[in-house]
Short mmCIF file of C-alpha atoms in Angstrom, two decimals:
data_model
loop_
_atom_site.label_atom_id
_atom_site.label_comp_id
_atom_site.label_asym_id
_atom_site.label_seq_id
_atom_site.Cartn_x
_atom_site.Cartn_y
_atom_site.Cartn_z
CA LYS L 1 -0.01 0.10 0.02
CA LYS L 2 2.88 2.38 0.72
CA ILE L 3 4.56 1.64 -2.54
CA ALA L 4 1.34 2.04 -4.52
CA LYS L 5 0.47 5.23 -2.83
CA GLN L 6 3.87 6.90 -3.09
CA HIS L 7 4.45 5.98 -6.63
CA SER L 8 0.97 6.10 -8.05
CA LEU L 9 0.86 2.47 -9.00
CA ASP L 10 -2.10 0.33 -9.19
CA LEU L 11 -0.93 -2.88 -7.32
CA GLN L 12 -3.37 -5.74 -6.98
CA PRO L 13 -2.34 -8.43 -4.45
CA ILE L 14 -4.26 -11.79 -4.48
CA PHE L 15 -4.95 -13.34 -1.12
CA LEU L 16 -5.00 -17.07 -1.42
CA ASP L 17 -6.08 -19.63 1.27
CA SER L 18 -4.19 -22.86 1.04
CA SER L 19 -5.53 -24.53 3.99
CA GLY L 20 -8.30 -26.22 1.86
CA GLY L 21 -6.13 -28.25 -0.18
CA GLU L 22 -4.52 -27.62 -3.77
CA LYS L 23 -7.40 -25.69 -5.22
CA TRP L 24 -5.60 -22.38 -4.41
CA LYS L 25 -3.04 -23.31 -6.99
CA GLU L 26 -5.64 -22.86 -9.98
CA GLU L 27 -6.38 -19.25 -8.81
CA ALA L 28 -2.56 -18.59 -8.32
CA LEU L 29 -1.84 -19.94 -11.89
CA LYS L 30 -4.62 -17.80 -13.28
CA SER L 31 -3.47 -14.63 -11.58
CA ILE L 32 0.25 -15.22 -12.55
CA HIS L 33 -0.87 -15.57 -16.41
CA GLU L 34 -2.92 -12.43 -16.08
CA SER L 35 -0.32 -10.30 -14.36
CA GLU L 36 2.12 -7.90 -16.07
CA ALA L 37 4.75 -8.61 -13.64
CA VAL L 38 5.18 -10.59 -10.24
CA ILE L 39 6.50 -9.10 -7.09
CA ILE L 40 8.50 -11.04 -4.79
CA PHE L 41 7.91 -9.55 -1.32
CA ASP L 42 10.82 -10.37 1.15
CA LYS L 43 12.49 -13.04 -0.81
CA LYS L 44 14.15 -14.50 2.22
CA SER L 45 10.81 -15.28 3.82
CA CYS L 46 9.43 -16.58 0.60
CA GLU L 47 12.19 -19.23 0.27
CA GLU L 48 11.09 -20.66 3.76
CA SER L 49 7.53 -21.35 2.14
CA ASP L 50 7.02 -24.33 -0.29
CA ASN L 51 3.91 -22.62 -1.64
CA ALA L 52 5.87 -19.34 -2.22
CA LYS L 53 8.74 -21.20 -4.09
CA TRP L 54 6.06 -22.97 -6.19
CA GLU L 55 4.48 -19.61 -7.16
CA ILE L 56 7.94 -18.18 -8.06
CA LYS L 57 8.81 -21.25 -10.16
CA LYS L 58 5.36 -20.98 -11.93
CA SER L 59 5.95 -17.32 -12.47
CA GLU L 60 9.53 -18.05 -14.13
CA GLU L 61 8.09 -20.67 -16.31
CA ALA L 62 5.40 -18.15 -17.60
CA GLY L 63 7.98 -15.71 -18.44
CA LYS L 64 6.89 -13.06 -16.20
CA GLN L 65 9.21 -10.42 -14.87
CA LEU L 66 10.07 -11.02 -11.20
CA ILE L 67 10.72 -7.94 -8.97
CA GLU L 68 12.15 -8.39 -5.53
CA ILE L 69 11.07 -5.84 -2.80
CA ASN L 70 12.16 -6.02 0.81
CA SER L 71 9.90 -5.32 3.74
CA ASN L 72 12.65 -3.32 5.60
CA SER L 73 14.15 -1.12 2.82
CA GLU L 74 13.08 0.30 -0.42
CA ASP L 75 15.16 -0.86 -3.41
CA HIS L 76 14.96 2.19 -5.84
CA ASN L 77 16.18 -0.04 -8.67
CA SER L 78 13.22 -2.42 -8.05
CA ILE L 79 10.75 0.54 -7.83
CA GLU L 80 12.00 2.06 -11.21
CA ARG L 81 11.60 -1.39 -12.75
CA LEU L 82 8.11 -1.72 -11.37
CA LYS L 83 7.07 1.94 -12.55
CA SER L 84 8.76 1.31 -16.01
CA ILE L 85 6.49 -2.01 -16.29
CA TYR L 86 3.46 -0.22 -15.12
CA ASP L 87 3.76 2.93 -17.27
CA LEU L 88 4.85 0.69 -20.17
CA LYS L 89 7.72 3.33 -20.74
CA GLU L 90 10.07 0.93 -22.72
CA GLU L 91 7.24 -0.26 -25.03
CA PHE L 92 6.11 3.41 -25.51
CA ASP L 93 9.59 4.65 -26.35
CA SER L 94 10.19 1.60 -28.84
CA CYS L 95 7.20 2.83 -30.94
CA PHE L 96 9.33 5.76 -32.15
CA SER L 97 11.84 4.88 -34.84
CA SER L 98 15.26 6.36 -35.23
CA ASN L 99 14.16 7.90 -38.53
CA LYS L 100 12.87 11.46 -37.79
CA ASP L 101 12.09 12.50 -41.32
CA ASP L 102 8.40 11.77 -41.17
CA TYR L 103 7.97 13.02 -37.50
CA PHE L 104 6.45 16.47 -38.59
CA GLU L 105 3.71 14.64 -40.55
CA LEU L 106 2.94 12.19 -37.70
CA TYR L 107 2.85 15.32 -35.47
CA LYS L 108 0.17 16.87 -37.63
CA LEU L 109 -1.67 13.59 -37.91
CA MET L 110 -1.81 13.13 -34.07
CA ILE L 111 -3.07 16.81 -33.43
CA ASP L 112 -5.80 16.34 -36.11
CA SER L 113 -6.67 13.14 -34.26
CA SER L 114 -6.82 14.93 -30.96
CA GLU L 115 -9.18 17.57 -32.61
CA SER L 116 -11.46 15.00 -33.82
CA LEU L 117 -11.74 13.35 -30.52
CA ILE L 118 -12.68 16.60 -28.97
CA GLN L 119 -15.44 17.05 -31.54
CA ARG L 120 -16.82 13.58 -30.88
CA ARG L 121 -16.70 14.32 -27.11
CA GLN L 122 -18.73 17.50 -27.60
CA LYS L 123 -21.23 15.54 -29.81
CA THR L 124 -21.50 13.01 -27.04
CA ASN L 125 -22.13 15.63 -24.44
CA ALA L 126 -24.86 17.32 -26.42
CA PHE L 127 -26.49 13.87 -27.20
CA PHE L 128 -26.69 12.98 -23.42
CA ILE L 129 -27.96 16.59 -22.43
CA THR L 130 -30.56 16.25 -25.22
CA VAL L 131 -31.72 12.79 -24.21
CA ILE L 132 -31.75 13.39 -20.33
CA GLY L 133 -33.32 16.98 -20.81
CA SER L 134 -36.03 15.31 -22.94
CA LEU L 135 -36.91 12.68 -20.21
CA LEU L 136 -37.11 15.47 -17.64
CA ALA L 137 -39.24 17.49 -19.87
CA ILE L 138 -41.56 14.57 -20.86
CA ALA L 139 -41.85 13.59 -17.11
CA GLY L 140 -42.76 17.20 -16.01
CA LEU L 141 -45.43 17.32 -18.95
CA LEU L 142 -47.03 14.17 -17.87
CA VAL L 143 -47.23 15.44 -14.17
CA LYS L 144 -48.48 18.94 -15.28
CA THR L 145 -51.27 17.49 -17.55
CA GLY L 146 -52.42 15.11 -14.91
CA ALA L 147 -51.60 12.00 -16.98
CA ILE L 148 -49.79 10.60 -14.00
CA ASN L 149 -51.88 9.56 -11.01
CA SER L 150 -51.24 7.52 -7.81
CA GLY L 151 -51.59 4.27 -9.83
CA SER L 152 -49.24 5.09 -12.56
CA PHE L 153 -46.30 6.60 -10.68
CA GLY L 154 -44.24 3.62 -11.71
CA ILE L 155 -43.90 5.47 -15.02
CA LEU L 156 -41.88 8.27 -13.30
CA TYR L 157 -39.78 5.82 -11.52
CA GLY L 158 -38.93 4.32 -14.70
CA PHE L 159 -37.87 7.45 -16.16
CA ALA L 160 -35.69 8.09 -13.05
CA VAL L 161 -33.87 4.79 -13.40
CA VAL L 162 -33.31 5.31 -17.15
CA GLY L 163 -32.04 8.89 -16.38
CA LEU L 164 -29.65 7.46 -13.81
CA LEU L 165 -28.20 4.80 -16.14
CA LEU L 166 -27.66 7.56 -18.82
CA CYS L 167 -25.93 9.74 -16.35
CA ASN L 168 -23.61 6.85 -15.44
CA SER L 169 -22.80 5.86 -18.88
CA TRP L 170 -22.26 9.57 -19.77
CA ARG L 171 -19.72 10.00 -16.75
CA ASN L 172 -17.91 6.76 -17.83
CA LEU L 173 -17.70 7.98 -21.38
CA ILE L 174 -16.23 11.36 -20.35
CA ASP L 175 -13.69 9.56 -18.20
CA ASN L 176 -12.63 7.25 -21.13
CA TYR L 177 -12.43 10.33 -23.46
CA GLY L 178 -10.21 12.12 -21.08
CA LYS L 179 -7.89 9.11 -20.74
CA LEU L 180 -7.81 8.65 -24.57
CA ASN L 181 -7.09 12.33 -25.19
CA LYS L 182 -4.10 12.26 -22.48
CA ALA L 183 -2.72 9.18 -24.41
CA LYS L 184 -2.77 11.18 -27.70
CA PHE L 185 -1.06 14.14 -26.11
CA ASP L 186 1.60 11.98 -24.51
CA VAL L 187 2.44 11.02 -28.06
CA ILE L 188 2.22 14.47 -29.27
CA LEU L 189 4.53 15.65 -26.43
CA ARG L 190 6.90 12.65 -27.29
CA LEU L 191 7.09 13.78 -30.93
CA ASP L 192 7.46 17.48 -29.98
CA LYS L 193 10.86 16.85 -28.29
CA GLU L 194 12.21 15.77 -31.73
CA LEU L 195 11.18 19.16 -33.43
CA GLY L 196 12.66 22.49 -33.33
CA ALA L 197 10.47 24.25 -31.01
CA GLN L 198 8.53 22.36 -28.46
CA ILE L 199 5.34 24.43 -28.44
CA TYR L 200 3.09 22.00 -26.70
CA SER L 201 5.64 20.96 -24.09
CA ALA L 202 6.07 24.86 -23.49
CA GLU L 203 2.35 25.27 -23.09
CA TRP L 204 2.17 22.33 -20.69
CA ILE L 205 4.85 23.66 -18.57
CA ALA L 206 3.19 27.26 -18.53
CA LEU L 207 0.12 25.51 -17.14
CA GLY L 208 2.00 24.13 -14.33
CA LYS L 209 2.04 20.61 -15.79
CA GLY L 210 -1.55 20.01 -14.48
CA MET L 211 -0.33 20.09 -10.80
CA ARG L 212 -1.44 23.67 -10.04
CA PRO L 213 -5.38 23.74 -10.29
CA LYS L 214 -5.31 27.60 -10.10
CA LYS L 215 -3.45 27.61 -13.40
CA TYR L 216 -5.27 24.77 -15.05
CA LYS L 217 -7.88 22.29 -14.38
CA SER L 218 -8.49 19.43 -16.74
CA PHE L 219 -11.75 19.50 -18.81
CA THR L 220 -12.54 15.99 -17.87
CA SER L 221 -12.74 16.80 -14.04
CA THR L 222 -15.12 19.58 -14.87
CA GLU L 223 -17.22 17.84 -17.43
CA LYS L 224 -17.67 14.75 -15.14
CA ASN L 225 -19.52 17.10 -12.84
CA VAL L 226 -22.20 17.60 -15.30
CA PRO L 227 -23.66 14.08 -15.34
CA LEU L 228 -23.36 13.99 -11.54
CA TYR L 229 -25.45 17.13 -11.22
CA PHE L 230 -28.04 15.73 -13.63
CA GLY L 231 -28.05 12.63 -11.58
CA LEU L 232 -28.51 14.53 -8.25
CA LEU L 233 -31.40 16.40 -9.96
CA ILE L 234 -33.11 13.18 -10.98
CA ILE L 235 -32.61 11.63 -7.52
CA ALA L 236 -34.09 14.95 -5.84
CA LEU L 237 -37.13 14.96 -8.28
CA THR L 238 -37.71 11.35 -7.51
CA LEU L 239 -37.74 11.90 -3.79
CA ILE L 240 -40.26 14.66 -4.27
CA ALA L 241 -42.40 12.43 -6.24
CA VAL L 242 -42.23 9.74 -3.52
CA GLY L 243 -43.11 12.22 -0.97
CA TRP L 244 -45.83 13.47 -3.05
CA GLN L 245 -47.33 9.99 -3.60
CA ILE L 246 -47.18 9.02 0.06
CA TRP L 247 -48.52 12.21 1.59
CA GLY L 248 -50.39 13.75 -1.41
#
């Protein structure tokens, strides 16, 4: 937990119970094959356990990278290896060839791709605002015209459920658009380094590299609040409808 927090890594330890026989080995093998790397925590202690030695052997047979971390000290080389695997830095750098003649064309292609993604994102936001707004308008119209009575309140609850599901999908899409756009800008900034003037890198530095909210706050973090507010509005209106049904 300490290493994960300090270095912003998503470590997922798997806890296995070997007291019930050999069944745990199936889950261990599955976890080993699905992992990007295997951490050996306190190797000296692991060598005293037959189960741990079996897991290390199976990890080696699976061709997984083994990273040793001790409990009493922090091995910086191991941490750097772990971060490199998690960030896929070596694989990322290997995607850029030594031939830099076509870098400028690729640079323009990535910028166009990023702009296209922003346009798709705006259209997605417009779609969800229109659909959720229409649901709220239809529900309000049904109530105003008296089409909804005590026996048909289930229709409003159905609208609320659909609205909340749409808000959740919208929020997830915004989050994924943000991650995709960040990946595109990682590529742009990498290409930027090979050109004469690093304009996007300079802009990012001027904005405090995203670490100073007063200078820059990401669009994604702001946009994600919109479906949240819509969801809260739907919940509030649903609670009002429930109160109206009970005491009306």
